[in-house]
Coordinates of C-alpha atoms in Angstrom, one line a residue:
Chain A
M1 CA 0.0 0.0 0.0
Q2 CA 1.3 3.5 -0.9
T3 CA 1.8 6.1 1.8
T4 CA -0.8 8.4 0.3
E5 CA -3.3 5.5 0.2
L6 CA -2.6 4.8 3.8
E7 CA -3.1 8.4 4.7
Q8 CA -6.4 8.5 2.9
L9 CA -7.5 5.4 4.7
I10 CA -6.6 6.9 8.1
E11 CA -8.5 10.1 7.2
Q12 CA -11.6 8.1 6.2
I13 CA -11.5 6.1 9.5
T14 CA -11.0 9.3 11.5
D15 CA -14.0 10.9 9.8
E16 CA -16.1 7.8 10.5
I17 CA -15.2 7.9 14.2
V18 CA -16.0 11.7 14.4
Q19 CA -19.4 11.2 12.7
R20 CA -20.4 8.3 14.9
F21 CA -19.2 9.6 18.2
G22 CA -19.0 13.3 17.7
V23 CA -15.4 13.6 19.1
L24 CA -11.9 13.9 17.7
P25 CA -9.9 10.7 18.0
A26 CA -7.6 10.3 21.0
A27 CA -4.4 11.2 19.1
S28 CA -5.7 14.8 18.8
S29 CA -6.9 15.1 22.4
A30 CA -4.3 17.8 23.0
C31 CA -5.1 21.0 21.2
R32 CA -1.8 22.1 19.8
C33 CA -3.1 24.8 17.5
H34 CA -4.7 26.9 20.3
T35 CA -3.9 27.3 24.0
V36 CA -7.4 26.2 25.2
A37 CA -8.9 23.0 26.3
V38 CA -9.3 20.6 23.4
T39 CA -13.1 20.7 23.9
S40 CA -13.1 24.4 23.3
C41 CA -10.7 24.4 20.3
P42 CA -12.1 26.4 17.4
D43 CA -10.8 23.9 14.9
R44 CA -12.7 21.1 16.7
V45 CA -15.9 23.1 16.8
R46 CA -15.6 23.9 13.1
F47 CA -14.8 20.3 12.3
I48 CA -17.7 18.9 14.3
I49 CA -20.1 21.3 12.6
E50 CA -18.8 20.4 9.2
C51 CA -19.5 16.8 10.2
G52 CA -23.2 17.6 10.6
A53 CA -23.6 18.4 14.3
D54 CA -26.3 20.9 15.1
R55 CA -25.2 21.4 18.8
V56 CA -21.7 21.6 20.2
G57 CA -20.9 21.2 23.9
L58 CA -18.2 23.6 25.0
H59 CA -16.3 24.1 28.2
S60 CA -16.5 27.7 29.3
T61 CA -13.7 29.2 31.3
A62 CA -13.0 26.1 33.3
P63 CA -9.3 25.0 32.9
P64 CA -8.6 21.9 30.9
V65 CA -7.7 19.8 34.0
S66 CA -8.6 16.5 32.3
R67 CA -5.9 16.9 29.6
E68 CA -3.2 14.5 30.4
M69 CA -0.5 16.0 32.6
A70 CA 2.5 15.2 30.3
Q71 CA 1.1 17.2 27.5
Y72 CA 1.3 20.4 29.6
I73 CA 5.0 20.0 30.4
D74 CA 8.1 21.7 29.0
H75 CA 10.7 19.4 30.3
T76 CA 13.5 21.8 31.3
I77 CA 17.2 22.0 32.0
L78 CA 18.7 25.5 32.0
K79 CA 21.4 25.4 34.7
P80 CA 24.7 26.5 33.1
E81 CA 26.6 23.5 34.2
A82 CA 24.3 21.1 32.3
S83 CA 26.3 18.8 30.1
L84 CA 25.5 17.4 26.7
E85 CA 24.8 14.1 28.4
D86 CA 22.3 15.8 30.7
V87 CA 20.5 17.3 27.7
S88 CA 20.4 13.9 25.9
K89 CA 18.8 12.4 29.0
L90 CA 16.3 15.2 29.1
C91 CA 15.4 14.5 25.5
R92 CA 15.0 10.8 26.0
E93 CA 12.7 11.4 29.0
A94 CA 10.6 13.9 27.0
M95 CA 10.1 11.4 24.2
E96 CA 9.3 8.5 26.6
N97 CA 6.8 10.6 28.5
Q98 CA 5.4 12.6 25.5
F99 CA 6.1 16.0 27.1
A100 CA 5.0 19.0 25.1
A101 CA 8.6 20.2 24.7
V102 CA 12.2 20.1 26.0
C103 CA 13.5 23.5 27.1
V104 CA 17.2 24.0 26.8
N105 CA 19.8 26.8 26.6
P106 CA 20.7 28.1 23.1
S107 CA 23.9 26.2 22.7
Y108 CA 22.1 22.9 23.1
V109 CA 19.2 23.6 20.7
R110 CA 20.8 21.9 17.7
H111 CA 21.6 18.7 19.7
A112 CA 18.1 18.6 21.2
A113 CA 16.5 19.2 17.8
R114 CA 18.4 16.2 16.4
M115 CA 17.4 14.0 19.3
V116 CA 13.6 14.7 19.2
C117 CA 13.3 15.0 15.4
G118 CA 10.3 13.1 14.1
T119 CA 8.5 12.9 17.5
S120 CA 5.7 15.1 19.0
V121 CA 8.2 16.8 21.3
A122 CA 9.1 20.4 20.4
V123 CA 12.3 22.1 21.2
A124 CA 12.0 25.3 23.2
S125 CA 14.9 27.6 24.0
V126 CA 15.4 30.8 26.0
V127 CA 16.3 34.3 24.9
G128 CA 17.8 37.2 26.9
F129 CA 17.8 34.7 29.7
P130 CA 17.5 34.9 32.7
L131 CA 18.0 38.7 33.3
G132 CA 16.2 40.1 30.2
A133 CA 18.5 43.1 30.4
T134 CA 20.1 43.0 27.0
L135 CA 19.2 45.0 23.9
P136 CA 16.1 44.3 21.7
D137 CA 18.2 43.5 18.6
V138 CA 20.4 41.2 20.5
K139 CA 17.3 39.3 21.6
A140 CA 16.0 39.3 18.0
Y141 CA 19.4 37.9 16.8
E142 CA 19.4 35.2 19.5
T143 CA 15.8 34.3 18.6
R144 CA 16.7 33.8 14.9
R145 CA 19.7 31.8 15.8
V146 CA 17.9 29.3 18.1
I147 CA 15.1 29.0 15.5
G148 CA 17.8 28.3 12.8
D149 CA 19.2 25.6 15.1
G150 CA 15.8 24.0 15.4
A151 CA 13.8 25.7 18.2
R152 CA 10.0 25.7 17.6
E153 CA 9.3 27.7 20.8
V154 CA 11.1 30.7 22.3
D155 CA 10.8 31.7 25.9
M156 CA 12.1 35.3 26.2
V157 CA 12.6 37.4 29.3
I158 CA 11.0 40.8 29.4
N159 CA 13.3 43.8 30.2
V160 CA 12.3 44.1 33.9
G161 CA 14.5 47.2 34.3
A162 CA 12.6 49.0 31.5
L163 CA 9.3 48.1 33.3
K164 CA 10.6 49.5 36.6
S165 CA 11.9 52.7 34.8
L166 CA 8.5 53.2 33.0
D167 CA 10.3 53.0 29.7
D168 CA 7.3 51.7 27.7
D169 CA 8.9 52.4 24.3
L170 CA 11.9 50.1 25.2
L171 CA 9.5 47.5 26.5
R172 CA 7.5 47.5 23.3
R173 CA 10.6 47.3 21.1
D174 CA 11.9 44.5 23.3
L175 CA 8.8 42.4 23.0
Q176 CA 8.3 43.1 19.3
A177 CA 11.9 42.2 18.4
V178 CA 11.3 38.7 19.7
V179 CA 7.6 38.1 18.8
E180 CA 8.1 39.3 15.2
A181 CA 11.2 37.1 14.7
C182 CA 9.1 34.2 16.0
R183 CA 6.2 35.0 13.7
D184 CA 8.5 35.1 10.7
Y185 CA 9.1 31.4 11.2
E186 CA 5.8 30.4 12.8
V187 CA 7.4 29.7 16.1
L188 CA 5.6 30.0 19.4
S189 CA 6.7 33.0 21.6
K190 CA 6.5 33.0 25.4
V191 CA 7.1 36.1 27.4
I192 CA 8.6 35.6 30.9
I193 CA 7.6 38.5 33.1
E194 CA 9.5 37.3 36.2
T195 CA 6.6 37.8 38.7
A196 CA 8.8 37.6 41.8
L197 CA 10.3 41.0 40.9
L198 CA 7.0 42.8 40.0
T199 CA 4.1 44.4 41.8
D200 CA 0.6 43.3 40.8
D201 CA 0.3 46.5 38.7
E202 CA 3.5 45.7 36.9
K203 CA 2.4 42.1 36.3
V204 CA -0.8 43.4 34.7
K205 CA 1.1 45.9 32.5
A206 CA 3.6 43.3 31.4
C207 CA 0.9 40.8 30.4
L208 CA -1.1 43.5 28.5
L209 CA 2.0 44.6 26.6
A210 CA 3.0 41.0 25.8
K211 CA -0.5 40.2 24.5
A212 CA -0.5 43.4 22.5
A213 CA 2.8 42.5 20.9
G214 CA 1.3 39.2 19.7
A215 CA 3.0 36.8 22.1
D216 CA 1.5 33.3 22.2
Y217 CA 2.1 32.9 26.0
V218 CA 2.9 34.8 29.1
K219 CA 5.1 32.9 31.5
T220 CA 5.6 33.5 35.2
S221 CA 9.3 33.0 36.0
T222 CA 12.8 32.1 34.9
G223 CA 13.5 29.8 37.8
F224 CA 16.6 31.9 38.5
S225 CA 15.1 34.7 40.5
S226 CA 14.0 35.0 44.1
G227 CA 10.7 33.2 43.6
G228 CA 8.8 31.0 41.1
A229 CA 5.2 30.5 40.0
T230 CA 2.3 30.9 42.4
P231 CA -1.4 29.9 41.7
E232 CA -2.3 33.5 42.5
D233 CA 0.0 35.0 39.9
V234 CA -1.2 32.4 37.3
A235 CA -4.8 33.3 38.0
L236 CA -4.0 37.0 37.7
M237 CA -2.2 36.5 34.4
R238 CA -5.0 34.4 33.1
R239 CA -7.6 37.1 34.0
V240 CA -5.5 39.7 32.2
V241 CA -4.7 37.9 29.0
G242 CA -8.1 36.2 28.7
K243 CA -8.6 32.9 26.9
E244 CA -6.8 33.9 23.6
I245 CA -3.3 33.2 24.6
G246 CA -1.5 30.7 26.9
V247 CA -0.2 31.0 30.4
K248 CA 2.9 29.1 31.4
A249 CA 3.7 28.5 35.0
S250 CA 7.3 27.8 35.8
G251 CA 9.8 28.0 38.7
G252 CA 9.6 25.8 41.8
I253 CA 7.0 23.3 40.4
R254 CA 8.4 20.1 41.7
D255 CA 5.3 17.8 42.3
R256 CA 2.0 16.9 40.8
A257 CA -0.1 18.7 43.4
T258 CA 1.6 22.0 42.6
A259 CA 1.4 21.4 38.9
Q260 CA -2.3 20.6 39.2
K261 CA -2.9 23.9 41.2
M262 CA -1.3 25.9 38.4
I263 CA -3.5 24.2 35.8
E264 CA -6.6 24.8 37.9
A265 CA -5.5 28.5 38.2
G266 CA -5.4 28.8 34.4
A267 CA -2.0 27.5 33.3
T268 CA -1.9 25.8 29.9
R269 CA 1.8 24.9 30.1
I270 CA 4.1 23.9 33.0
G271 CA 7.8 24.4 33.0
A272 CA 9.6 21.9 35.2
S273 CA 12.8 19.9 35.7
A274 CA 11.0 17.4 38.0
S275 CA 8.7 16.5 35.1
V276 CA 9.2 12.7 35.3
K277 CA 8.3 12.7 39.0
I278 CA 5.3 14.9 38.3
V279 CA 3.8 12.6 35.6
K280 CA 4.6 9.5 37.7
E281 CA 2.6 11.0 40.6
A282 CA -0.2 11.9 38.2
K283 CA -0.5 8.3 37.0
L284 CA -0.8 7.0 40.5
D285 CA -3.9 9.2 41.1
Chain B
M1 CA 47.5 80.7 27.9
Q2 CA 46.4 78.3 25.1
T3 CA 45.5 74.7 26.0
T4 CA 48.3 73.3 24.0
E5 CA 50.8 75.6 25.7
L6 CA 49.4 74.5 29.1
E7 CA 49.8 70.9 28.0
Q8 CA 53.4 71.4 27.0
L9 CA 54.2 73.1 30.3
I10 CA 52.7 70.2 32.2
E11 CA 54.7 67.8 30.2
Q12 CA 57.9 69.7 30.9
I13 CA 57.2 69.8 34.6
T14 CA 56.4 66.1 34.6
D15 CA 59.7 65.3 32.8
E16 CA 61.6 67.4 35.3
I17 CA 60.0 65.6 38.3
V18 CA 60.9 62.2 36.7
Q19 CA 64.5 63.2 36.0
R20 CA 65.0 64.6 39.5
F21 CA 63.2 61.9 41.5
G22 CA 63.1 58.9 39.2
V23 CA 59.4 58.2 39.6
L24 CA 56.2 58.9 37.6
P25 CA 54.0 61.6 39.1
A26 CA 51.1 60.7 41.3
A27 CA 48.5 61.1 38.6
S28 CA 49.9 58.1 36.9
S29 CA 50.2 56.0 40.0
A30 CA 47.7 53.5 38.6
C31 CA 49.1 51.6 35.7
R32 CA 46.2 51.5 33.3
C33 CA 48.1 50.1 30.4
H34 CA 49.1 46.8 32.1
T35 CA 47.6 44.8 34.9
V36 CA 50.6 44.9 37.1
A37 CA 51.7 47.1 40.0
V38 CA 52.6 50.5 38.7
T39 CA 56.2 50.0 40.0
S40 CA 56.5 47.0 37.7
C41 CA 54.8 48.6 34.7
P42 CA 57.0 48.0 31.5
D43 CA 56.2 51.5 30.3
R44 CA 57.4 53.0 33.6
V45 CA 60.6 51.0 33.4
R46 CA 61.3 52.0 29.8
F47 CA 60.4 55.6 30.7
I48 CA 62.8 55.8 33.6
I49 CA 65.6 54.2 31.6
E50 CA 65.0 56.8 28.8
C51 CA 65.3 59.4 31.5
G52 CA 68.9 58.2 32.2
A53 CA 68.5 55.9 35.2
D54 CA 71.0 53.1 35.3
R55 CA 69.2 51.1 38.0
V56 CA 65.5 50.5 38.3
G57 CA 63.8 49.2 41.5
L58 CA 61.0 46.7 40.7
H59 CA 58.4 44.8 42.7
S60 CA 58.6 41.1 42.0
T61 CA 55.4 39.0 42.2
A62 CA 54.1 40.9 45.3
P63 CA 50.6 42.3 44.6
P64 CA 50.2 46.0 44.2
V65 CA 48.5 46.5 47.6
S66 CA 49.6 50.1 47.8
R67 CA 47.6 51.2 44.8
E68 CA 44.5 53.1 46.0
M69 CA 41.5 50.8 46.5
A70 CA 39.1 52.8 44.3
Q71 CA 41.2 52.2 41.2
Y72 CA 40.7 48.5 41.5
I73 CA 36.9 48.6 41.6
D74 CA 34.3 48.0 38.9
H75 CA 31.3 49.5 40.5
T76 CA 28.6 47.1 39.5
I77 CA 24.8 46.8 39.2
L78 CA 23.5 43.8 37.3
K79 CA 20.3 42.8 39.0
P80 CA 17.5 42.7 36.4
E81 CA 15.2 45.0 38.3
A82 CA 17.7 47.9 38.4
S83 CA 16.1 51.1 37.1
L84 CA 17.5 53.9 35.1
E85 CA 17.8 55.9 38.3
D86 CA 19.7 53.1 40.0
V87 CA 22.2 53.2 37.1
S88 CA 22.5 57.0 37.3
K89 CA 23.3 56.8 41.0
L90 CA 25.9 54.1 40.3
C91 CA 27.6 56.4 37.7
R92 CA 27.6 59.4 40.0
E93 CA 29.2 57.3 42.8
A94 CA 31.8 55.9 40.4
M95 CA 32.8 59.4 39.2
E96 CA 32.9 60.8 42.8
N97 CA 35.1 57.9 44.0
Q98 CA 37.1 57.5 40.8
F99 CA 36.4 53.8 40.4
A100 CA 38.0 52.1 37.4
A101 CA 34.6 51.4 35.8
V102 CA 30.9 51.0 36.1
C103 CA 29.6 47.6 35.2
V104 CA 26.0 47.5 33.9
N105 CA 23.7 45.3 31.8
P106 CA 23.7 45.9 28.0
S107 CA 20.5 47.9 27.9
Y108 CA 22.0 50.5 30.2
V109 CA 25.4 50.9 28.5
R110 CA 24.4 53.9 26.4
H111 CA 23.0 55.8 29.4
A112 CA 26.1 55.0 31.5
A113 CA 28.4 56.0 28.7
R114 CA 26.7 59.4 28.4
M115 CA 27.0 59.9 32.2
V116 CA 30.7 59.1 32.6
C117 CA 31.8 60.6 29.3
G118 CA 35.0 62.7 29.8
T119 CA 35.9 61.2 33.1
S120 CA 38.4 58.4 33.9
V121 CA 35.6 56.0 34.6
A122 CA 35.2 53.3 31.9
V123 CA 31.9 51.6 31.1
A124 CA 32.0 47.8 31.3
S125 CA 29.1 45.5 30.3
V126 CA 28.3 41.8 30.3
V127 CA 27.9 39.3 27.5
G128 CA 26.1 36.0 27.6
F129 CA 25.4 36.8 31.2
P130 CA 25.1 35.2 33.6
L131 CA 24.7 31.6 32.2
G132 CA 27.2 31.8 29.4
A133 CA 25.1 29.1 27.6
T134 CA 24.2 30.9 24.4
L135 CA 25.9 30.6 21.0
P136 CA 29.3 32.1 20.1
D137 CA 28.0 34.3 17.4
V138 CA 25.2 35.6 19.7
K139 CA 28.0 36.6 22.2
A140 CA 30.0 38.2 19.4
Y141 CA 26.9 40.2 18.3
E142 CA 26.1 41.3 21.8
T143 CA 29.8 42.3 22.3
R144 CA 29.7 44.6 19.2
R145 CA 26.4 46.1 20.3
V146 CA 27.6 47.1 23.7
I147 CA 30.8 48.4 22.3
G148 CA 28.8 50.4 19.8
D149 CA 26.8 51.8 22.7
G150 CA 29.9 52.9 24.5
A151 CA 31.3 50.0 26.5
R152 CA 35.1 50.0 26.8
E153 CA 35.3 46.7 28.8
V154 CA 33.4 43.5 28.2
D155 CA 32.9 40.8 30.9
M156 CA 31.8 37.6 29.1
V157 CA 30.7 34.3 30.7
I158 CA 32.4 31.1 29.5
N159 CA 30.3 28.3 28.2
V160 CA 30.4 26.2 31.4
G161 CA 28.3 23.4 29.8
A162 CA 30.9 23.1 27.0
L163 CA 33.6 22.9 29.7
K164 CA 31.7 20.1 31.5
S165 CA 31.1 18.3 28.2
L166 CA 34.8 18.5 27.2
D167 CA 33.8 20.3 24.1
D168 CA 37.1 22.2 23.6
D169 CA 36.2 23.3 20.1
L170 CA 33.1 25.1 21.3
L171 CA 34.9 26.6 24.2
R172 CA 37.6 28.1 21.9
R173 CA 35.1 29.4 19.4
D174 CA 33.1 30.9 22.3
L175 CA 36.1 32.7 23.7
Q176 CA 37.5 33.8 20.3
A177 CA 34.1 35.2 19.3
V178 CA 34.2 37.7 22.1
V179 CA 37.9 38.4 22.5
E180 CA 38.3 39.1 18.8
A181 CA 35.3 41.4 18.7
C182 CA 36.8 43.3 21.6
R183 CA 40.2 43.5 19.9
D184 CA 38.7 45.0 16.8
Y185 CA 37.7 48.0 18.9
E186 CA 40.6 48.0 21.4
V187 CA 38.2 47.1 24.2
L188 CA 39.3 45.1 27.3
S189 CA 37.9 41.5 27.5
K190 CA 37.3 39.7 30.8
V191 CA 36.4 36.0 30.9
I192 CA 34.2 34.9 33.7
I193 CA 34.9 31.3 34.5
E194 CA 32.2 30.9 37.3
T195 CA 34.5 29.2 39.8
A196 CA 31.7 28.0 42.0
L197 CA 30.6 25.5 39.3
L198 CA 34.1 24.2 38.5
T199 CA 36.6 21.7 39.8
D200 CA 40.2 23.0 40.2
D201 CA 41.2 21.2 37.0
E202 CA 38.4 22.9 35.2
K203 CA 39.4 26.3 36.6
V204 CA 42.9 25.8 35.3
K205 CA 41.7 24.7 31.9
A206 CA 39.3 27.6 31.6
C207 CA 42.1 30.1 32.5
L208 CA 44.6 28.6 30.1
L209 CA 42.0 28.7 27.2
A210 CA 41.0 32.3 28.1
K211 CA 44.7 33.4 28.1
A212 CA 45.4 31.5 24.8
A213 CA 42.4 33.3 23.2
G214 CA 44.0 36.6 24.1
A215 CA 41.7 37.7 26.9
D216 CA 42.8 40.7 29.0
Y217 CA 41.5 39.3 32.3
V218 CA 40.1 36.2 33.8
K219 CA 37.3 36.8 36.3
T220 CA 36.0 34.5 39.1
S221 CA 32.2 34.8 39.2
T222 CA 29.0 36.3 37.9
G223 CA 27.6 36.9 41.3
F224 CA 24.5 35.0 40.2
S225 CA 25.7 31.4 41.0
S226 CA 26.0 29.4 44.1
G227 CA 29.2 31.1 45.2
G228 CA 31.5 34.1 44.6
A229 CA 35.2 34.8 44.7
T230 CA 37.6 33.2 47.2
P231 CA 41.2 34.2 47.8
E232 CA 42.2 30.6 47.0
D233 CA 40.6 30.7 43.6
V234 CA 42.1 34.1 42.9
A235 CA 45.5 32.8 43.8
L236 CA 45.0 29.7 41.7
M237 CA 44.0 31.8 38.7
R238 CA 46.9 34.2 39.2
R239 CA 49.3 31.3 39.2
V240 CA 47.8 29.9 36.0
V241 CA 47.7 33.0 34.0
G242 CA 51.0 34.5 35.3
K243 CA 51.6 38.2 35.4
E244 CA 50.7 39.0 31.7
I245 CA 47.0 39.3 32.2
G246 CA 44.6 40.5 34.9
V247 CA 42.6 38.7 37.4
K248 CA 39.2 40.1 38.5
A249 CA 37.7 38.9 41.8
S250 CA 33.9 39.3 42.0
G251 CA 30.9 38.0 43.8
G252 CA 30.3 38.4 47.5
I253 CA 32.9 41.1 48.0
R254 CA 31.1 43.4 50.4
D255 CA 33.8 44.9 52.7
R256 CA 37.4 46.3 52.6
A257 CA 38.9 43.3 54.4
T258 CA 37.6 40.8 51.7
A259 CA 38.7 43.1 48.9
Q260 CA 42.2 43.4 50.4
K261 CA 42.4 39.6 50.7
M262 CA 41.6 39.3 47.0
I263 CA 44.2 41.9 46.0
E264 CA 46.8 40.1 48.2
A265 CA 45.9 36.9 46.5
G266 CA 46.7 38.4 43.1
A267 CA 43.5 40.2 41.9
T268 CA 44.1 43.4 39.9
R269 CA 40.4 44.3 39.6
I270 CA 37.5 43.9 42.1
G271 CA 33.8 43.7 41.0
A272 CA 31.5 44.9 43.7
S273 CA 28.2 46.6 44.4
A274 CA 29.2 47.7 47.9
S275 CA 32.1 49.7 46.4
V276 CA 31.4 52.9 48.2
K277 CA 31.4 51.1 51.6
I278 CA 34.6 49.4 50.6
V279 CA 36.5 52.6 49.8
K280 CA 35.1 54.4 52.9
E281 CA 36.5 51.6 55.0
A282 CA 39.8 51.7 53.1
K283 CA 40.1 55.5 53.9
L284 CA 39.6 54.9 57.6
D285 CA 42.6 52.5 57.8

């Protein structure tokens, strides 16, 4: 059987399942195209209507807690002393557990991209990390370089000093530099606002500017500052950005209970190093 | 009197002092051209011989403890939440106390360069900071950008992961990328090896590679890792690099006694935030 024939057959079977049961098959249970619960995914809704449905059940603002934990997780190693072998291990664990992505420093992107090539695991990298205090065009250059090496997701750090100095022009240029470079290559952009250093007003402003710049996610923390994610910050960020873009909780998430709290507060992605422990705990429940 | 006439007069008086007393005048007591004690400065030796001396007294390997403390210090603010006003204050303090340099994050270089323009205070900035885990060409780009904005000294972080992974090729490319960009503009390069993360063998290797790449200084720490400078590490680094290049001690140096210990161990530059406190304590002695 030819590959195209096989693909057509799979598509026919998929259509049949959808028409009979009104749901997308399990392989698509994670909505990768939007950062909402799969049951609220616009593509799913359109698809079901095209299949002949005259009523569609949707989740409202409730977080997608039923989605399997592993699919939320960016399996992360960013400590400077991480070796090539540490990164290889991270990639193997990510593939075994079907994590959403591995998140590595720029100099390891090429190696990670080779390792996870052909799997559902994306490679994420970091830009202007972890201080966010470099120049917009340096961040843009770094973004293009990690994308060139294989990153499909970019986690950039906002210029916190510019936020503290009320330099909105620099903040906008900083965000645009990275978000636009990501868009050029259809790569996801996540904006780390480093909540531990901000007042609530500053958190709100940072989220609004990130959303306005066209970021795909706002993210709580680098994991290198004085504090990490809290459910309160995640909930605040979710309220500010609405349902249109994602919220990633990261920093200090070391067990399933904490991860679950973040998801319940509105997180659609979790950054963690203890990811394997988290999913093992999730399976025991 | 014209400025040129005044300059000629000052030069004549200076020459007279040197010929009569065999020493450089006080204004030159800090050797800026070499990272050795002023009494061992090759330029001074040549100068004195040219003046007719037939014997020159030199310090041997003893550290230049008599040099005034302020001239050792890079007055530093690198925390991401530092505001424009914090950087302005830093620059004012550096000018008042005649510190060697201010050290600021890339996005503040232009502002700092404007503030200290026309004074003896240099602007230093950081590259690949503080993880050192980005790509060599990103570091080179960042180096050129901060130099373009007015930095005269660049403190770069070595790729610690490459050191741990025994990837000597990447380490060399990483160092060369920054050192060569600095040389193009006659800017000082300092290589941060992040001693807290390294074994003694790794410290030695990092210093040798930095020296071989043509760096002007090796530097102990970023101040963002698990530990800062120790006199033992400074002494080790001094032994490895010899007298030809500088050693900068940084991270956790908060008082005069600690700063003095670093200088006695062989440091020729001190990175500190508590610089004003350190020089006030030094004056009280």
